[in-house]
Short mmCIF file of C-alpha atoms in Angstrom, two decimals:
data_model
loop_
_atom_site.label_atom_id
_atom_site.label_comp_id
_atom_site.label_asym_id
_atom_site.label_seq_id
_atom_site.Cartn_x
_atom_site.Cartn_y
_atom_site.Cartn_z
CA MET A 220 39.54 -37.20 60.68
CA ASP A 221 37.55 -40.31 59.68
CA ILE A 222 39.74 -43.19 58.47
CA THR A 223 37.62 -43.37 55.27
CA ALA A 224 38.46 -39.76 54.44
CA ILE A 225 42.14 -40.38 54.99
CA VAL A 226 42.19 -43.50 52.77
CA LEU A 227 40.18 -41.62 50.09
CA LEU A 228 42.53 -38.61 50.08
CA VAL A 229 45.73 -40.63 50.21
CA SER A 230 44.72 -43.07 47.47
CA PHE A 231 43.44 -40.27 45.29
CA PHE A 232 46.58 -38.15 45.44
CA ILE A 233 48.87 -41.15 45.01
CA LEU A 234 46.99 -42.00 41.82
CA LEU A 235 47.01 -38.34 40.76
CA PHE A 236 50.78 -38.01 41.16
CA LEU A 237 51.25 -41.27 39.21
CA ASN A 238 49.60 -39.39 36.33
CA VAL A 239 46.46 -41.57 36.27
CA PRO A 240 43.56 -39.88 34.46
CA ILE A 241 41.46 -37.86 36.86
CA SER A 242 38.25 -39.90 36.38
CA ILE A 243 40.12 -43.12 37.13
CA CYS A 244 41.77 -41.51 40.19
CA ILE A 245 38.34 -40.59 41.55
CA GLY A 246 36.74 -43.95 40.73
CA LEU A 247 39.53 -46.08 42.16
CA ALA A 248 39.98 -43.98 45.29
CA THR A 249 36.19 -44.26 45.89
CA LEU A 250 36.29 -48.04 45.39
CA ILE A 251 39.26 -48.52 47.72
CA SER A 252 37.52 -46.49 50.45
CA LEU A 253 34.14 -48.24 50.02
CA ILE A 254 35.75 -51.66 50.30
CA MET A 255 36.49 -50.70 53.93
CA HIS A 256 32.77 -50.78 54.62
CA ILE A 257 31.36 -53.55 52.32
CA ASP A 258 32.65 -56.51 50.22
CA PHE A 259 34.28 -55.96 46.82
CA THR A 260 31.40 -57.13 44.59
CA PRO A 261 28.66 -55.02 46.22
CA ALA A 262 31.12 -52.11 46.36
CA VAL A 263 31.66 -52.30 42.62
CA MET A 264 27.94 -52.54 41.92
CA THR A 265 27.24 -49.61 44.28
CA ILE A 266 29.71 -47.38 42.50
CA ALA A 267 28.40 -48.37 39.10
CA GLN A 268 24.86 -47.50 40.26
CA GLN A 269 25.98 -44.14 41.66
CA MET A 270 27.88 -43.30 38.47
CA ALA A 271 24.84 -44.11 36.30
CA GLY A 272 22.62 -42.13 38.62
CA GLY A 273 25.07 -39.19 38.55
CA ILE A 274 24.71 -38.68 34.79
CA ASP A 275 20.97 -39.47 34.73
CA SER A 276 19.92 -35.87 34.54
CA PHE A 277 18.02 -33.93 31.84
CA ALA A 278 20.04 -30.75 32.59
CA LEU A 279 23.27 -32.59 31.69
CA LEU A 280 22.00 -33.03 28.10
CA ALA A 281 22.89 -29.35 27.59
CA ILE A 282 26.63 -30.15 27.94
CA PRO A 283 27.11 -32.19 24.71
CA PHE A 284 25.16 -29.59 22.79
CA PHE A 285 27.27 -26.70 24.07
CA ILE A 286 30.47 -28.76 23.53
CA LEU A 287 29.48 -29.34 19.91
CA SER A 288 28.46 -25.69 19.34
CA GLY A 289 31.79 -24.60 20.74
CA LEU A 290 33.74 -26.86 18.39
CA ILE A 291 31.73 -25.59 15.42
CA MET A 292 32.32 -21.99 16.43
CA GLY A 293 36.05 -22.56 16.92
CA GLN A 294 36.45 -23.87 13.41
CA GLY A 295 33.68 -21.76 11.74
CA GLY A 296 35.36 -18.43 11.39
CA ILE A 297 33.54 -16.91 14.45
CA ALA A 298 36.74 -16.30 16.44
CA LYS A 299 38.30 -14.33 13.58
CA ARG A 300 35.33 -12.02 13.34
CA LEU A 301 35.16 -11.47 17.08
CA ILE A 302 38.86 -10.49 17.07
CA GLU A 303 38.28 -8.05 14.25
CA CYS A 304 35.27 -6.56 16.14
CA ALA A 305 37.35 -6.16 19.32
CA MET A 306 40.18 -4.61 17.28
CA ALA A 307 37.75 -2.06 15.86
CA LEU A 308 36.44 -1.16 19.30
CA ILE A 309 39.54 -0.90 21.49
CA GLY A 310 42.53 -1.79 19.34
CA SER A 311 43.93 1.78 19.39
CA LEU A 312 44.08 2.09 23.22
CA PRO A 313 47.36 1.67 25.15
CA GLY A 314 48.14 -2.09 25.14
CA GLY A 315 45.50 -2.38 22.38
CA LEU A 316 46.48 -5.82 21.18
CA ALA A 317 46.44 -7.23 24.70
CA LEU A 318 43.10 -5.58 25.31
CA VAL A 319 41.72 -7.07 22.06
CA ASN A 320 43.03 -10.44 23.26
CA VAL A 321 41.12 -10.16 26.53
CA MET A 322 37.86 -8.91 24.92
CA SER A 323 38.02 -11.53 22.15
CA CYS A 324 38.45 -14.28 24.77
CA MET A 325 35.51 -12.87 26.75
CA LEU A 326 33.27 -12.77 23.67
CA PHE A 327 34.35 -16.22 22.39
CA GLY A 328 34.11 -17.71 25.83
CA ALA A 329 30.65 -16.28 26.23
CA ILE A 330 29.58 -17.95 22.98
CA SER A 331 31.42 -21.22 23.24
CA GLY A 332 31.41 -21.80 27.01
CA SER A 333 34.91 -23.34 26.90
CA ALA A 334 38.12 -21.87 28.24
CA VAL A 335 40.27 -24.34 26.40
CA ALA A 336 38.46 -23.57 23.12
CA ALA A 337 38.88 -19.82 23.66
CA THR A 338 42.56 -20.18 24.41
CA SER A 339 43.20 -22.27 21.29
CA ALA A 340 40.94 -20.24 18.91
CA ILE A 341 41.87 -16.75 20.06
CA GLY A 342 45.48 -17.52 21.12
CA SER A 343 46.48 -19.09 17.81
CA PHE A 344 45.78 -15.70 16.13
CA MET A 345 46.40 -13.12 18.81
CA ILE A 346 49.63 -14.43 20.38
CA PRO A 347 51.60 -14.43 17.06
CA GLU A 348 50.05 -10.96 16.32
CA MET A 349 51.22 -9.62 19.68
CA LYS A 350 54.69 -11.12 19.15
CA LYS A 351 54.83 -9.33 15.76
CA HIS A 352 54.24 -5.98 17.48
CA GLY A 353 56.90 -6.43 20.14
CA TYR A 354 54.98 -8.17 22.99
CA SER A 355 56.73 -11.15 24.54
CA ALA A 356 55.32 -14.63 23.82
CA GLU A 357 55.08 -15.23 27.59
CA PHE A 358 52.98 -12.11 28.15
CA GLY A 359 50.71 -13.03 25.23
CA ALA A 360 50.27 -16.53 26.56
CA ALA A 361 49.54 -15.25 30.13
CA VAL A 362 46.89 -12.80 28.84
CA THR A 363 45.20 -15.40 26.71
CA ALA A 364 45.07 -18.00 29.46
CA SER A 365 43.71 -15.69 32.18
CA ALA A 366 41.17 -14.04 29.82
CA ALA A 367 39.92 -17.37 28.55
CA THR A 368 38.69 -18.31 32.06
CA THR A 369 36.01 -15.58 31.81
CA GLY A 370 34.08 -18.01 29.59
CA MET A 371 33.49 -20.16 32.77
CA LEU A 372 31.43 -17.28 34.24
CA ILE A 373 29.90 -15.58 31.18
CA PRO A 374 27.16 -17.86 29.91
CA PRO A 375 26.51 -20.33 28.47
CA SER A 376 28.79 -22.24 30.85
CA ASN A 377 28.92 -25.98 31.25
CA ILE A 378 30.43 -25.72 34.72
CA LEU A 379 27.54 -23.62 35.95
CA ILE A 380 25.14 -26.36 34.78
CA ILE A 381 27.21 -28.91 36.73
CA TYR A 382 27.12 -26.70 39.84
CA ALA A 383 23.33 -26.35 39.56
CA ILE A 384 23.06 -30.13 39.72
CA ALA A 385 25.66 -30.48 42.54
CA SER A 386 23.87 -27.86 44.66
CA GLY A 387 20.63 -29.72 44.52
CA GLY A 388 18.69 -27.77 41.91
CA VAL A 389 19.72 -24.10 41.82
CA SER A 390 18.21 -22.36 38.79
CA ILE A 391 20.48 -22.61 35.78
CA ALA A 392 18.96 -19.42 34.36
CA ALA A 393 19.70 -17.50 37.60
CA LEU A 394 23.33 -18.83 37.57
CA PHE A 395 23.81 -17.92 33.91
CA VAL A 396 22.62 -14.35 34.53
CA ALA A 397 24.57 -14.09 37.76
CA GLY A 398 27.84 -14.88 35.98
CA TYR A 399 27.76 -11.78 33.72
CA LEU A 400 28.94 -9.03 36.19
CA PRO A 401 31.67 -11.17 37.78
CA GLY A 402 32.89 -12.27 34.36
CA ILE A 403 32.95 -8.72 33.01
CA LEU A 404 34.69 -7.52 36.16
CA VAL A 405 37.47 -10.13 35.69
CA GLY A 406 37.85 -9.00 32.11
CA LEU A 407 38.10 -5.31 33.01
CA ALA A 408 40.59 -6.05 35.76
CA LEU A 409 42.78 -7.97 33.35
CA MET A 410 42.44 -5.14 30.79
CA LEU A 411 43.69 -2.65 33.43
CA VAL A 412 46.79 -4.77 34.09
CA CYS A 413 47.39 -5.10 30.33
CA SER A 414 47.25 -1.34 29.77
CA LEU A 415 49.60 -0.62 32.68
CA TYR A 416 51.95 -3.39 31.49
CA ALA A 417 52.02 -2.05 27.99
CA ILE A 418 52.63 1.57 29.10
CA ARG A 419 55.46 0.47 31.44
CA HIS A 420 57.11 -1.52 28.65
CA LYS A 421 56.38 1.12 26.00
CA TYR A 422 54.60 -1.30 23.62
CA PRO A 423 53.48 0.38 20.34
CA VAL A 424 49.88 1.60 20.04
CA THR A 425 47.95 0.19 17.07
CA ALA A 426 46.69 2.74 14.59
CA ARG A 427 42.93 3.54 14.79
CA LEU A 428 40.91 1.92 12.02
CA PRO A 429 38.99 4.22 9.65
CA LEU A 430 35.36 4.63 10.84
CA LYS A 431 33.88 2.89 7.74
CA VAL A 432 36.27 -0.13 8.19
CA ALA A 433 35.58 -0.32 11.91
CA LEU A 434 31.82 -0.31 11.40
CA GLU A 435 32.15 -3.06 8.79
CA LYS A 436 34.12 -5.24 11.26
CA ILE A 437 31.54 -4.70 14.00
CA VAL A 438 28.65 -5.43 11.68
CA ALA A 439 30.37 -8.63 10.44
CA ALA A 440 30.57 -9.88 14.03
CA LEU A 441 26.96 -9.13 14.92
CA PRO A 442 25.57 -12.57 13.73
CA SER A 443 28.08 -14.29 16.05
CA LEU A 444 27.19 -12.09 18.99
CA PHE A 445 23.52 -12.57 18.36
CA LEU A 446 23.81 -16.16 19.57
CA VAL A 447 24.31 -14.89 23.11
CA PHE A 448 20.96 -13.01 22.93
CA ILE A 449 19.20 -16.04 21.45
CA VAL A 450 20.47 -18.48 24.14
CA ILE A 451 20.29 -16.28 27.23
CA GLY A 452 17.19 -14.33 26.15
CA GLY A 453 15.36 -17.57 25.48
CA ILE A 454 16.28 -19.08 28.85
CA ILE A 455 15.45 -15.92 30.81
CA GLY A 456 12.22 -15.43 28.93
CA GLY A 457 11.15 -19.00 29.67
CA ILE A 458 10.98 -19.81 26.00
CA PHE A 459 13.24 -22.84 26.33
CA THR A 460 15.36 -24.71 28.89
CA ALA A 461 19.17 -24.69 29.01
CA THR A 462 19.17 -28.06 27.23
CA GLU A 463 16.98 -26.80 24.47
CA ALA A 464 19.18 -23.67 24.30
CA GLY A 465 22.14 -25.92 23.69
CA ALA A 466 20.41 -27.57 20.73
CA ILE A 467 19.48 -24.19 19.31
CA ALA A 468 23.10 -23.04 19.73
CA VAL A 469 24.28 -26.02 17.61
CA LEU A 470 21.73 -25.28 14.87
CA TYR A 471 22.61 -21.56 14.85
CA ALA A 472 26.36 -22.26 14.82
CA LEU A 473 25.87 -24.67 11.90
CA VAL A 474 23.85 -22.20 9.89
CA LEU A 475 26.42 -19.48 10.59
CA SER A 476 29.60 -21.53 9.98
CA VAL A 477 28.39 -23.63 7.03
CA GLY A 478 25.74 -21.45 5.43
CA VAL A 479 26.80 -17.89 6.06
CA TYR A 480 30.56 -17.77 6.67
CA LYS A 481 31.20 -20.96 4.69
CA GLU A 482 34.29 -21.71 6.83
CA ILE A 483 33.17 -25.36 7.42
CA ASN A 484 32.13 -27.76 4.65
CA THR A 485 29.84 -30.69 5.19
CA GLN A 486 32.75 -33.19 4.88
CA GLU A 487 34.25 -31.77 8.06
CA LEU A 488 31.10 -32.24 10.15
CA PRO A 489 31.62 -36.01 10.98
CA ALA A 490 35.04 -35.27 12.41
CA LEU A 491 33.54 -32.47 14.58
CA LEU A 492 30.73 -34.79 15.75
CA LEU A 493 33.28 -37.43 16.65
CA LYS A 494 35.40 -34.91 18.59
CA ALA A 495 32.30 -33.70 20.39
CA CYS A 496 31.42 -37.31 21.33
CA GLU A 497 34.92 -37.92 22.70
CA THR A 498 34.89 -34.76 24.78
CA THR A 499 31.39 -35.48 26.08
CA ALA A 500 32.38 -39.02 27.03
CA ILE A 501 35.38 -37.70 29.04
CA VAL A 502 33.21 -35.11 30.84
CA MET A 503 30.42 -37.61 31.65
CA LEU A 504 32.93 -40.17 32.96
CA ILE A 505 34.34 -37.48 35.27
CA ILE A 506 30.83 -36.47 36.35
CA GLY A 507 29.87 -40.09 37.02
CA ALA A 508 32.99 -40.85 39.05
CA SER A 509 32.67 -37.58 40.98
CA SER A 510 29.03 -38.44 41.73
CA ALA A 511 30.13 -41.76 43.18
CA MET A 512 32.72 -40.07 45.36
CA SER A 513 30.19 -37.45 46.51
CA TRP A 514 27.84 -40.25 47.47
CA LEU A 515 30.60 -41.94 49.48
CA LEU A 516 31.39 -38.71 51.27
CA SER A 517 27.74 -38.29 52.13
CA TYR A 518 27.41 -41.94 53.18
CA THR A 519 30.28 -41.58 55.62
CA HIS A 520 28.99 -38.14 56.89
CA ILE A 521 32.25 -36.41 55.95
CA PRO A 522 30.57 -33.23 54.67
CA GLN A 523 28.68 -32.83 57.94
CA THR A 524 31.85 -33.37 59.89
CA ILE A 525 33.73 -30.73 57.93
CA SER A 526 30.78 -28.31 58.13
CA GLU A 527 30.72 -28.68 61.92
CA PHE A 528 34.43 -28.11 62.06
CA PHE A 529 34.20 -24.84 60.08
CA LEU A 530 31.28 -23.67 62.16
CA THR A 531 33.25 -24.22 65.37
CA LEU A 532 36.40 -22.82 63.94
CA SER A 533 35.23 -19.23 63.89
CA GLU A 534 32.00 -17.22 64.05
CA ASN A 535 33.41 -14.60 61.73
CA PRO A 536 32.14 -15.13 58.17
CA LEU A 537 35.04 -13.15 56.69
CA ILE A 538 37.57 -15.68 58.08
CA VAL A 539 35.52 -18.73 57.27
CA LEU A 540 34.84 -17.71 53.69
CA LEU A 541 38.44 -16.73 53.18
CA LEU A 542 39.50 -20.21 54.40
CA ILE A 543 37.04 -21.86 51.98
CA ASN A 544 38.51 -19.82 49.14
CA LEU A 545 42.09 -20.69 50.04
CA ILE A 546 41.24 -24.43 50.21
CA LEU A 547 39.48 -24.22 46.84
CA ILE A 548 42.44 -22.42 45.26
CA VAL A 549 44.72 -25.24 46.38
CA VAL A 550 42.15 -27.81 45.14
CA GLY A 551 41.84 -26.00 41.82
CA ALA A 552 45.58 -26.19 41.32
CA PHE A 553 45.49 -29.99 41.39
CA ILE A 554 41.95 -31.09 40.36
CA ASP A 555 39.91 -30.27 37.29
CA MET A 556 36.87 -28.01 37.73
CA THR A 557 34.17 -30.59 37.17
CA PRO A 558 35.13 -33.08 39.89
CA ALA A 559 36.05 -30.17 42.24
CA VAL A 560 32.60 -28.71 41.88
CA LEU A 561 30.80 -32.03 42.28
CA ILE A 562 32.85 -33.05 45.32
CA PHE A 563 33.26 -29.80 47.25
CA THR A 564 29.90 -28.15 46.63
CA PRO A 565 28.07 -30.50 49.05
CA ILE A 566 30.85 -29.97 51.63
CA PHE A 567 31.12 -26.16 51.59
CA LEU A 568 27.73 -24.93 50.40
CA PRO A 569 25.98 -25.67 53.85
CA VAL A 570 28.78 -23.80 55.60
CA ALA A 571 28.48 -20.79 53.28
CA MET A 572 24.67 -20.72 53.64
CA GLU A 573 25.07 -20.84 57.43
CA PHE A 574 26.97 -17.59 57.18
CA GLY A 575 24.32 -15.93 55.05
CA MET A 576 25.67 -16.63 51.51
CA SER A 577 23.05 -17.59 48.89
CA PRO A 578 23.61 -20.68 46.64
CA ILE A 579 23.80 -18.35 43.63
CA GLN A 580 26.58 -16.25 45.12
CA PHE A 581 28.43 -19.33 46.36
CA GLY A 582 28.21 -20.90 42.91
CA ILE A 583 29.78 -17.87 41.20
CA MET A 584 32.43 -17.72 43.89
CA VAL A 585 33.34 -21.41 43.45
CA VAL A 586 33.51 -21.19 39.68
CA LEU A 587 35.62 -18.01 39.72
CA ASN A 588 37.87 -19.57 42.33
CA LEU A 589 38.37 -22.79 40.32
CA SER A 590 38.90 -20.71 37.19
CA ILE A 591 42.12 -19.49 38.76
CA GLY A 592 43.01 -23.18 39.14
CA LEU A 593 42.69 -23.53 35.33
CA VAL A 594 45.70 -21.25 34.94
CA SER A 595 47.63 -22.50 37.95
CA PRO A 596 50.38 -25.13 37.92
CA PRO A 597 50.79 -28.00 38.25
CA VAL A 598 47.55 -29.10 36.55
CA GLY A 599 46.17 -25.93 34.96
CA SER A 600 44.93 -27.22 31.59
CA VAL A 601 44.31 -23.78 30.08
CA LEU A 602 47.83 -22.62 31.07
CA PHE A 603 49.36 -25.61 29.25
CA VAL A 604 47.32 -24.99 26.13
CA SER A 605 48.31 -21.37 26.09
CA CYS A 606 52.02 -22.30 26.47
CA ALA A 607 51.68 -24.76 23.56
CA VAL A 608 50.06 -22.12 21.31
CA ALA A 609 52.71 -19.51 22.26
CA LYS A 610 55.52 -22.12 21.91
CA THR A 611 56.91 -21.18 25.28
CA SER A 612 57.52 -23.01 28.61
CA LEU A 613 55.60 -23.04 31.86
CA HIS A 614 58.25 -21.47 34.02
CA LYS A 615 58.61 -18.50 31.66
CA ILE A 616 54.92 -17.69 31.77
CA ILE A 617 54.62 -17.56 35.61
CA LYS A 618 56.22 -14.10 36.02
CA PRO A 619 53.78 -12.24 33.72
CA MET A 620 50.97 -14.24 35.26
CA ILE A 621 51.57 -12.92 38.75
CA PRO A 622 49.79 -9.51 38.35
CA LEU A 623 46.96 -11.27 36.51
CA TYR A 624 46.63 -13.74 39.42
CA LEU A 625 46.46 -10.84 41.84
CA VAL A 626 43.62 -9.02 40.06
CA MET A 627 41.63 -12.25 39.57
CA PHE A 628 42.03 -12.92 43.31
CA ALA A 629 40.89 -9.34 44.05
CA VAL A 630 37.69 -9.83 41.98
CA LEU A 631 37.20 -13.15 43.78
CA MET A 632 37.25 -11.32 47.12
CA LEU A 633 34.70 -8.80 45.84
CA VAL A 634 32.43 -11.63 44.68
CA THR A 635 32.83 -13.38 48.00
CA TYR A 636 32.04 -10.38 50.21
CA VAL A 637 29.64 -8.30 48.05
CA PRO A 638 26.54 -10.32 47.24
CA ALA A 639 25.13 -7.66 44.90
CA ILE A 640 27.80 -8.50 42.29
CA SER A 641 26.29 -11.93 41.80
CA GLU A 642 22.67 -11.28 42.72
CA THR A 643 21.71 -7.93 41.19
CA LEU A 644 21.00 -9.20 37.65
CA PRO A 645 19.12 -12.38 38.65
CA ARG A 646 17.03 -10.32 41.01
CA PHE A 647 16.38 -7.70 38.27
CA PHE A 648 15.07 -10.36 35.94
CA GLY A 649 12.95 -11.95 38.68
CA LEU A 650 14.98 -15.15 38.77
CA ILE A 651 15.55 -14.90 42.53
CA ASN A 652 13.68 -13.11 45.31
#
């Protein structure tokens, strides 16, 4: 392996284990490695230029809009109405509360585009409710965390926008549509585990709501669900771009939360705007630092070296794609999704395409793979949020997470080896050939 790659990896993981913020880890590791090739001052200037260039993208403007719309939705009463809608639809099935938890996370994740927001908003209500009906706090936390990751696949999804940029211009609209079937498959697989778990542990079944009450709950949630049709329908129809869709999502969320539901007053908006700015700044710093690292990798021809290694390793696509998945699972357990996508997409995408995988399918595979990392120790941010909401510890949640990990991995294998799961809908809407 090239000495630059060794220095980069060693310095990065040393900083990471010293609990240095991920963006600083990436930036400093890149600087240390680049100094091996050029002097300190031009190295700093080069990294600064690459960071600025990395965030100089019109498509990235969508991210602050979707972050803000997600914050507004989380505080605007939308989560509560989605939970009530899910309860009306499937609450009386075996493991009903767990199923409601999964469906609510899917719906909220699809609207907000944030796994952490879904975990916090849905978990703060559903985990105590599940505990009240005899479910363990650990199982409730495990279900919430794993289900919240579906929001990374079901659009609008910030990470799919980032992948579109990292891959060199894959259609955001095609990626958004491609995420639906895999995201729904993950949700259904988690629901199956929840039902079997509830039957095995003899958890009580929630009484069916009267038809009139159920219809009222569903109707009350329709304005929230309509946002998905506005955003995705507008993008697919070519009415507006993903960035413009983000702005429309903010306006719609404001009208719904402030004007219709009246869950947010105007005095709370400055705090929400400030929180959105803070989150956006963190994301953009990570993107900038990751862009600089990606440039260094390209400058030292490391992606080409790794691609050639994989191509000589085996001619069997089943083995090579499995190895890529296993590497990404390990990566996802230590590194946040954004830098992982920006750094490893240029490395593994050429290999995957060499074995016949399209950029669309590969993008969904990568996002689903790294979503498992969001609920995997030691770094899994969603797992820690869920533990905090459930007031439980990490080591207690791992046991109920195991069957959920297994079904998520099973869906990952389907997405990896069955292109139709990712490509059928984009092809149906004419977004890919």
